[in-house]
Tab-separated table of C-alpha atoms in Angstrom:
chain	number	residue	atom	x	y	z
A	1	UNK	CA	-0.243	-9.555	-6.978
A	2	UNK	CA	-2.535	-9.331	-3.959
A	3	UNK	CA	-1.762	-6.843	-1.259
A	4	UNK	CA	-2.380	-7.322	2.437
A	5	UNK	CA	-5.665	-5.970	3.748
A	6	UNK	CA	-5.088	-2.369	4.817
A	7	UNK	CA	-6.664	-3.109	8.167
A	8	UNK	CA	-4.476	-6.145	8.837
A	9	UNK	CA	-1.142	-5.507	10.477
A	10	UNK	CA	0.973	-7.598	10.803
A	11	UNK	CA	0.417	-9.893	7.816
A	12	UNK	CA	-1.352	-13.107	8.671
A	13	UNK	CA	0.806	-15.847	10.095
A	14	UNK	CA	3.580	-13.558	11.318
A	15	UNK	CA	4.020	-11.492	14.443
A	16	UNK	CA	5.431	-8.042	13.795
A	17	UNK	CA	8.552	-6.982	15.617
A	18	UNK	CA	8.327	-3.176	15.432
A	19	UNK	CA	12.076	-2.810	15.904
A	20	UNK	CA	13.255	-5.270	13.250
A	21	UNK	CA	14.677	-3.211	10.371
A	22	UNK	CA	14.530	-6.283	8.107
A	23	UNK	CA	10.755	-6.215	8.371
A	24	UNK	CA	10.298	-2.531	7.657
A	25	UNK	CA	7.666	-1.921	5.043
A	26	UNK	CA	8.753	-0.547	1.693
A	27	UNK	CA	8.356	3.226	1.748
A	28	UNK	CA	7.806	4.540	-1.760
A	29	UNK	CA	7.965	7.979	-3.293
A	30	UNK	CA	10.756	10.495	-3.532
A	31	UNK	CA	12.615	8.963	-0.586
A	32	UNK	CA	15.954	10.583	0.158
A	33	UNK	CA	17.276	8.365	2.927
A	34	UNK	CA	16.756	5.252	5.030
A	35	UNK	CA	14.976	7.253	7.752
A	36	UNK	CA	12.077	8.055	5.366
A	37	UNK	CA	13.026	11.654	4.615
A	38	UNK	CA	11.893	12.654	1.145
A	39	UNK	CA	12.502	15.280	-1.509
A	40	UNK	CA	9.687	17.384	-0.013
A	41	UNK	CA	10.611	17.101	3.670
A	42	UNK	CA	14.261	16.325	4.350
A	43	UNK	CA	14.861	18.017	7.696
A	44	UNK	CA	16.360	16.312	10.714
A	45	UNK	CA	12.880	15.763	12.243
A	46	UNK	CA	11.182	14.442	9.089
A	47	UNK	CA	11.406	10.777	10.041
A	48	UNK	CA	7.826	9.485	9.884
A	49	UNK	CA	6.166	7.604	7.026
A	50	UNK	CA	2.454	6.904	6.770
A	51	UNK	CA	0.542	3.967	5.384
A	52	UNK	CA	-2.212	5.526	3.304
A	53	UNK	CA	-5.566	3.890	3.842
A	54	UNK	CA	-6.695	4.464	0.266
A	55	UNK	CA	-3.958	2.391	-1.385
A	56	UNK	CA	-2.270	0.525	1.489
A	57	UNK	CA	1.116	1.932	0.489
A	58	UNK	CA	3.684	3.631	2.705
A	59	UNK	CA	4.769	7.149	1.714
A	60	UNK	CA	6.953	9.724	3.463
A	61	UNK	CA	4.423	12.492	2.848
A	62	UNK	CA	1.235	13.612	1.170
A	63	UNK	CA	3.164	15.106	-1.764
A	64	UNK	CA	4.929	11.807	-2.478
A	65	UNK	CA	1.540	10.057	-2.449
A	66	UNK	CA	0.018	12.633	-4.789
A	67	UNK	CA	2.914	12.388	-7.238
A	68	UNK	CA	2.672	8.590	-7.457
A	69	UNK	CA	-1.058	7.878	-7.218
A	70	UNK	CA	-3.983	8.780	-9.441
A	71	UNK	CA	-6.432	9.083	-6.560
A	72	UNK	CA	-6.947	11.510	-3.715
A	73	UNK	CA	-5.830	10.380	-0.265
A	74	UNK	CA	-8.534	9.009	2.006
A	75	UNK	CA	-8.133	9.888	5.689
A	76	UNK	CA	-8.155	7.062	8.214
A	77	UNK	CA	-11.600	7.025	9.882
A	78	UNK	CA	-11.651	7.691	13.610
A	79	UNK	CA	-12.957	4.148	14.166
A	80	UNK	CA	-9.718	2.774	12.649
A	81	UNK	CA	-7.217	4.793	14.678
A	82	UNK	CA	-5.911	1.548	16.181
A	83	UNK	CA	-4.379	0.666	12.795
A	84	UNK	CA	-0.580	0.557	12.691
A	85	UNK	CA	-0.263	3.231	10.034
A	86	UNK	CA	2.852	5.209	10.981
A	87	UNK	CA	6.480	4.209	10.820
A	88	UNK	CA	9.322	5.744	12.773
A	89	UNK	CA	12.133	6.101	10.269
A	90	UNK	CA	14.721	6.025	13.056
A	91	UNK	CA	13.908	2.772	14.858
A	92	UNK	CA	11.391	1.146	12.507
A	93	UNK	CA	8.583	0.978	15.063
A	94	UNK	CA	5.105	0.803	13.587
A	95	UNK	CA	2.801	3.083	15.517
A	96	UNK	CA	-0.941	3.073	15.720
A	97	UNK	CA	-2.597	6.307	14.704
A	98	UNK	CA	-3.867	6.668	18.262
A	99	UNK	CA	-0.357	6.291	19.744
A	100	UNK	CA	1.124	8.699	17.206
A	101	UNK	CA	-1.503	11.365	17.843
A	102	UNK	CA	-1.168	10.960	21.629
A	103	UNK	CA	2.619	11.350	21.439
A	104	UNK	CA	2.259	14.269	19.045
A	105	UNK	CA	-0.076	16.090	21.439
A	106	UNK	CA	2.541	16.030	24.218
A	107	UNK	CA	5.914	16.150	22.491
A	108	UNK	CA	6.133	14.959	18.900
A	109	UNK	CA	8.450	11.981	19.287
A	110	UNK	CA	8.498	8.252	18.757
A	111	UNK	CA	7.130	6.495	21.854
A	112	UNK	CA	9.472	3.551	21.146
A	113	UNK	CA	12.846	5.261	20.695
A	114	UNK	CA	12.282	8.915	21.580
A	115	UNK	CA	13.348	10.265	18.174
A	116	UNK	CA	11.837	13.717	17.719
A	117	UNK	CA	9.229	14.184	14.985
A	118	UNK	CA	8.521	17.367	13.054
A	119	UNK	CA	5.761	19.312	14.859
A	120	UNK	CA	4.877	20.903	11.512
A	121	UNK	CA	3.371	17.584	10.409
A	122	UNK	CA	0.296	18.519	12.462
A	123	UNK	CA	-0.911	20.787	9.680
A	124	UNK	CA	-1.311	17.704	7.452
A	125	UNK	CA	-3.258	15.624	9.982
A	126	UNK	CA	-6.660	16.393	8.381
A	127	UNK	CA	-5.451	14.803	5.133
A	128	UNK	CA	-4.331	11.666	6.994
A	129	UNK	CA	-6.759	11.203	9.901
A	130	UNK	CA	-10.389	11.976	10.634
A	131	UNK	CA	-10.631	13.971	13.842
């Protein structure tokens, strides 16, 4: 089965509606709830999933990726920070890396719905994004 190109979002022929829960990508791993909390991070603010560049799969966290994949994560290059690679587990909005990092620098929250994100996620940024 062919997967969509990791740099193509939305899939060809369809416009993405970032708020349509029916079009949310499948988040895999040790997911605990519908807001993308997982077995590793299940706090009230742990509501962000990331599309990993290396495998084009959505995971709640680095640990979920590592448990499921046989390869090391590959950070998104700075030149690709316009990729929609983050998902707000509250409203379903797909965020570009650039928008996520900008919101995180001010107040970690979804720019679409205002749901607060865990500020502790910053310590994992080097594994996800080139700076």
